[in-house]
Amino acid sequence: MKKAVVLGSILCGEQRLSYELVQKPVKNINIHVRADGMIIVSANRCVPIPEVERVLWEKSEFLLHALEQLKKKQALAPPPHQYADGEHFRIFGRLLTLQTAAAPQVSVFPDEKTLLLSSPQPLPYEQRRYCISQLLNQECTSAFQKAIQEAAVLLADRPIPSAVNLRIRRMTSRWGSCIPAKKIITLSTRLLETPWPCIQAVALHEYVHFLHADHSAAFYSELERAMPDYRQRTRPLRALPYSFFYNE
């Protein structure tokens, strides 16, 4: 059966909220706010539209808050990179300002405050982009391998795999994932932007999935046994500054 899409709106106080209703074979009425601000609702075809709108109205406080947070996020998010002087990148929670300089060889070097791109002559956009992307990829590989190794040490007294396949890729909705049966841990490139304690915590989180596949009480007990300050370390990941990214 094909999905049916219905467009509508409801009035919440003085604000009219538009929504997109996707009618498909689901049991519940599901609601989320898309990155462009559109409210997406999925519901079974047998659910009348007035009932859908009643549920939306009941959730109006949540929806208005979500839209306000989205506006804040959009206001703070940097524009698309041109890889030019003065732009910002973020590594280990630190904002680095891109600076270009003349030098005999092409190189990219991060320090405490700057990301220095050196070259014999000014580079075109594609080459600047390539150089910085290579540097970020190298930083990801080095940092994530170290974090995975540290996680293995913290769980050395537990029955964990002797070798793990680390994968690194862009992930938009998760910081990492684990496939225990294949001994694979995947970490998001976005994690490089966060402070080092966050990276350590996420790496350990995924490693503990080799012991507990779900997020049960036993999972968190094992996690906090190995890293007692786990919750404190991961708190920044839920904060507004890490809901958008500088390196993309």
Coordinates of C-alpha atoms in Angstrom, one line a residue:
M1 CA 0.0 0.0 0.0
K2 CA 1.4 3.4 -1.0
K3 CA 1.8 6.2 1.5
A4 CA -0.5 9.1 1.3
V5 CA 0.6 12.6 2.3
V6 CA -1.7 15.3 3.6
L7 CA -0.7 18.9 4.3
G8 CA -2.4 20.8 7.1
S9 CA -1.9 23.3 9.9
I10 CA -3.1 24.0 13.4
L11 CA -3.3 27.2 15.5
C12 CA -1.2 27.2 18.7
G13 CA -1.9 30.4 20.5
E14 CA -1.0 33.1 18.0
Q15 CA 1.2 30.9 15.9
R16 CA 0.1 28.7 13.0
L17 CA 2.1 25.5 12.7
S18 CA 2.2 23.7 9.4
Y19 CA 2.4 19.9 9.3
E20 CA 2.8 17.1 6.9
L21 CA 0.8 14.0 7.6
V22 CA 2.1 10.7 6.2
Q23 CA -0.6 8.0 6.3
K24 CA 0.9 4.6 6.4
P25 CA 0.3 1.3 8.3
V26 CA 1.6 2.2 11.8
K27 CA 0.1 1.6 15.2
N28 CA 0.7 5.0 16.8
I29 CA 0.7 8.7 15.9
N30 CA 4.4 9.6 15.6
I31 CA 5.6 13.2 15.5
H32 CA 9.0 14.8 14.8
V33 CA 10.3 18.2 13.6
R34 CA 12.4 18.1 10.5
A35 CA 15.6 20.1 10.1
D36 CA 13.8 22.6 7.8
G37 CA 11.1 23.2 10.5
M38 CA 8.4 21.1 9.0
I39 CA 6.4 19.0 11.5
I40 CA 6.1 15.5 10.2
V41 CA 3.4 13.2 11.5
S42 CA 2.9 9.6 10.6
A43 CA -0.4 7.9 11.4
N44 CA -2.6 5.0 10.2
R45 CA -5.1 5.8 7.4
C46 CA -7.9 4.9 9.8
V47 CA -7.0 7.8 12.2
P48 CA -9.2 10.8 11.4
I49 CA -7.4 14.1 10.7
P50 CA -9.2 15.9 13.5
E51 CA -7.8 13.2 15.9
V52 CA -4.3 13.8 14.5
E53 CA -4.7 17.6 15.0
R54 CA -6.0 17.0 18.5
V55 CA -2.8 15.1 19.4
L56 CA -0.7 17.8 17.7
W57 CA -2.5 20.5 19.8
E58 CA -1.8 18.5 23.0
K59 CA 1.9 18.4 21.9
S60 CA 2.0 22.1 21.1
E61 CA 4.3 23.1 23.9
F62 CA 6.8 20.5 22.8
L63 CA 6.5 21.5 19.2
L64 CA 6.9 25.2 19.9
H65 CA 10.0 24.5 22.1
A66 CA 11.5 22.3 19.3
L67 CA 11.0 25.0 16.7
E68 CA 12.5 27.6 19.0
Q69 CA 15.6 25.4 19.5
L70 CA 15.8 24.9 15.8
K71 CA 15.8 28.6 15.2
K72 CA 18.7 29.0 17.8
K73 CA 20.6 26.2 16.1
Q74 CA 20.2 27.8 12.7
A75 CA 21.3 31.2 14.0
L76 CA 24.5 29.7 15.5
A77 CA 25.4 27.4 12.7
P78 CA 28.3 28.6 10.5
P79 CA 27.7 29.2 6.8
P80 CA 29.1 26.6 4.2
H81 CA 32.9 26.6 4.1
Q82 CA 34.9 28.4 1.4
Y83 CA 38.1 27.2 3.2
A84 CA 39.3 30.8 3.4
D85 CA 41.1 32.9 6.0
G86 CA 39.1 33.6 9.1
E87 CA 36.8 30.6 8.9
H88 CA 36.4 28.3 11.9
F89 CA 36.9 24.6 12.4
R90 CA 36.5 22.6 15.6
I91 CA 38.8 19.9 16.9
F92 CA 38.5 18.4 20.4
G93 CA 36.0 21.1 21.4
R94 CA 38.4 24.0 20.4
L95 CA 37.5 26.5 17.7
L96 CA 40.4 26.9 15.4
T97 CA 40.7 29.9 13.0
L98 CA 41.9 29.0 9.5
Q99 CA 45.0 31.0 8.4
T100 CA 46.9 30.7 5.1
A101 CA 50.5 31.4 4.8
A102 CA 53.3 31.1 2.2
A103 CA 55.7 28.2 2.6
P104 CA 57.9 26.0 0.3
Q105 CA 55.5 23.0 0.7
V106 CA 51.8 22.5 1.1
S107 CA 50.9 21.5 4.7
V108 CA 48.1 21.9 7.2
F109 CA 48.9 22.2 10.9
P110 CA 46.5 22.7 13.9
D111 CA 47.6 24.3 17.1
E112 CA 45.7 25.7 20.1
K113 CA 44.0 28.5 18.2
T114 CA 44.7 28.2 14.5
L115 CA 44.6 25.8 11.6
L116 CA 47.5 26.9 9.5
L117 CA 47.3 26.1 5.8
S118 CA 50.7 26.7 4.1
S119 CA 51.5 26.6 0.4
P120 CA 54.0 28.1 -2.1
Q121 CA 51.2 30.0 -3.8
P122 CA 47.5 30.5 -3.1
L123 CA 45.5 27.3 -3.6
P124 CA 42.2 27.0 -5.4
Y125 CA 39.1 26.1 -3.5
E126 CA 39.1 22.3 -4.3
Q127 CA 42.7 21.9 -3.2
R128 CA 42.1 23.9 0.0
R129 CA 39.1 21.7 0.7
Y130 CA 41.1 18.6 0.0
C131 CA 44.0 19.5 2.3
I132 CA 41.8 20.4 5.3
S133 CA 39.6 17.3 4.8
Q134 CA 42.7 15.1 4.8
L135 CA 43.9 16.7 8.0
L136 CA 40.5 16.2 9.7
N137 CA 40.4 12.5 8.5
Q138 CA 43.9 11.9 9.9
E139 CA 42.9 13.5 13.2
C140 CA 39.8 11.3 13.4
T141 CA 41.7 8.1 12.7
S142 CA 44.4 8.9 15.3
A143 CA 42.0 10.0 18.0
F144 CA 39.4 7.3 17.5
Q145 CA 42.0 4.5 17.4
K146 CA 43.4 5.8 20.7
A147 CA 40.0 6.0 22.3
I148 CA 39.1 2.4 21.2
Q149 CA 42.4 1.1 22.6
E150 CA 41.7 2.9 25.9
A151 CA 38.2 1.4 26.1
A152 CA 39.6 -2.1 25.6
V153 CA 42.0 -1.5 28.5
L154 CA 39.1 -0.4 30.8
L155 CA 37.3 -3.6 29.9
A156 CA 40.3 -5.9 29.9
D157 CA 38.8 -8.1 32.7
R158 CA 35.6 -8.7 30.7
P159 CA 35.0 -11.1 27.8
I160 CA 35.5 -8.6 24.9
P161 CA 36.8 -9.3 21.4
S162 CA 40.6 -9.4 21.1
A163 CA 40.4 -7.4 17.9
V164 CA 37.8 -4.8 16.8
N165 CA 37.2 -3.4 13.3
L166 CA 37.0 0.4 13.7
R167 CA 35.0 2.3 11.0
I168 CA 34.8 6.0 10.7
R169 CA 32.1 7.8 8.7
R170 CA 29.7 10.7 8.7
M171 CA 26.7 10.0 10.9
T172 CA 23.9 12.5 11.3
S173 CA 21.8 11.0 14.1
R174 CA 24.3 9.1 16.2
W175 CA 27.7 9.5 17.6
G176 CA 28.6 5.8 17.1
S177 CA 27.3 2.3 16.7
C178 CA 28.3 -1.3 17.3
I179 CA 27.7 -4.5 15.5
P180 CA 28.8 -7.2 18.1
A181 CA 28.4 -10.2 15.8
K182 CA 30.8 -8.6 13.3
K183 CA 33.1 -7.0 15.9
I184 CA 32.6 -3.6 14.3
I185 CA 32.5 -0.2 16.0
T186 CA 31.6 2.8 13.9
L187 CA 32.3 6.3 15.1
S188 CA 31.0 9.5 13.5
T189 CA 33.4 12.0 12.0
R190 CA 31.4 14.7 13.9
L191 CA 32.7 13.2 17.2
L192 CA 36.1 14.9 16.4
E193 CA 34.5 18.2 17.2
T194 CA 33.8 17.3 20.8
P195 CA 36.1 17.4 23.8
W196 CA 38.4 14.4 24.3
P197 CA 36.5 13.1 27.4
C198 CA 33.4 12.9 25.2
I199 CA 35.2 10.8 22.6
Q200 CA 36.5 8.5 25.3
A201 CA 33.0 8.0 26.7
V202 CA 31.4 7.3 23.3
A203 CA 34.1 4.8 22.4
L204 CA 33.6 3.0 25.7
H205 CA 29.8 3.1 25.2
E206 CA 30.1 1.3 21.9
Y207 CA 32.6 -1.2 23.3
V208 CA 30.3 -2.2 26.2
H209 CA 27.8 -3.3 23.5
F210 CA 30.0 -6.3 23.0
L211 CA 28.8 -7.3 26.5
H212 CA 25.3 -6.0 26.4
A213 CA 23.6 -5.4 23.0
D214 CA 20.8 -3.3 24.4
H215 CA 20.7 -0.2 26.7
S216 CA 19.5 -2.1 29.8
A217 CA 20.3 -1.4 33.4
A218 CA 23.1 -4.0 33.1
F219 CA 24.6 -2.1 30.2
Y220 CA 24.8 1.2 32.1
S221 CA 26.0 -0.6 35.2
E222 CA 28.9 -2.1 33.3
L223 CA 29.6 1.3 31.6
E224 CA 29.7 3.2 34.8
R225 CA 31.8 0.6 36.5
A226 CA 34.5 1.2 33.9
M227 CA 33.9 4.9 33.7
P228 CA 32.2 6.3 36.8
D229 CA 31.9 9.8 35.4
Y230 CA 30.4 8.6 32.1
R231 CA 27.2 10.7 32.4
Q232 CA 29.2 13.9 33.2
R233 CA 31.5 13.3 30.2
T234 CA 28.5 12.9 27.8
R235 CA 26.5 15.8 29.0
P236 CA 28.0 18.3 26.5
L237 CA 26.9 16.0 23.6
R238 CA 23.3 17.0 24.4
A239 CA 24.0 20.7 24.5
L240 CA 23.1 23.2 21.8
P241 CA 26.7 23.9 20.6
Y242 CA 27.1 20.2 19.5
S243 CA 23.8 20.2 17.6
F244 CA 25.5 21.8 14.6
F245 CA 29.0 21.3 13.2
Y246 CA 31.8 23.5 12.0
N247 CA 33.8 20.9 10.0
E248 CA 31.2 20.2 7.3

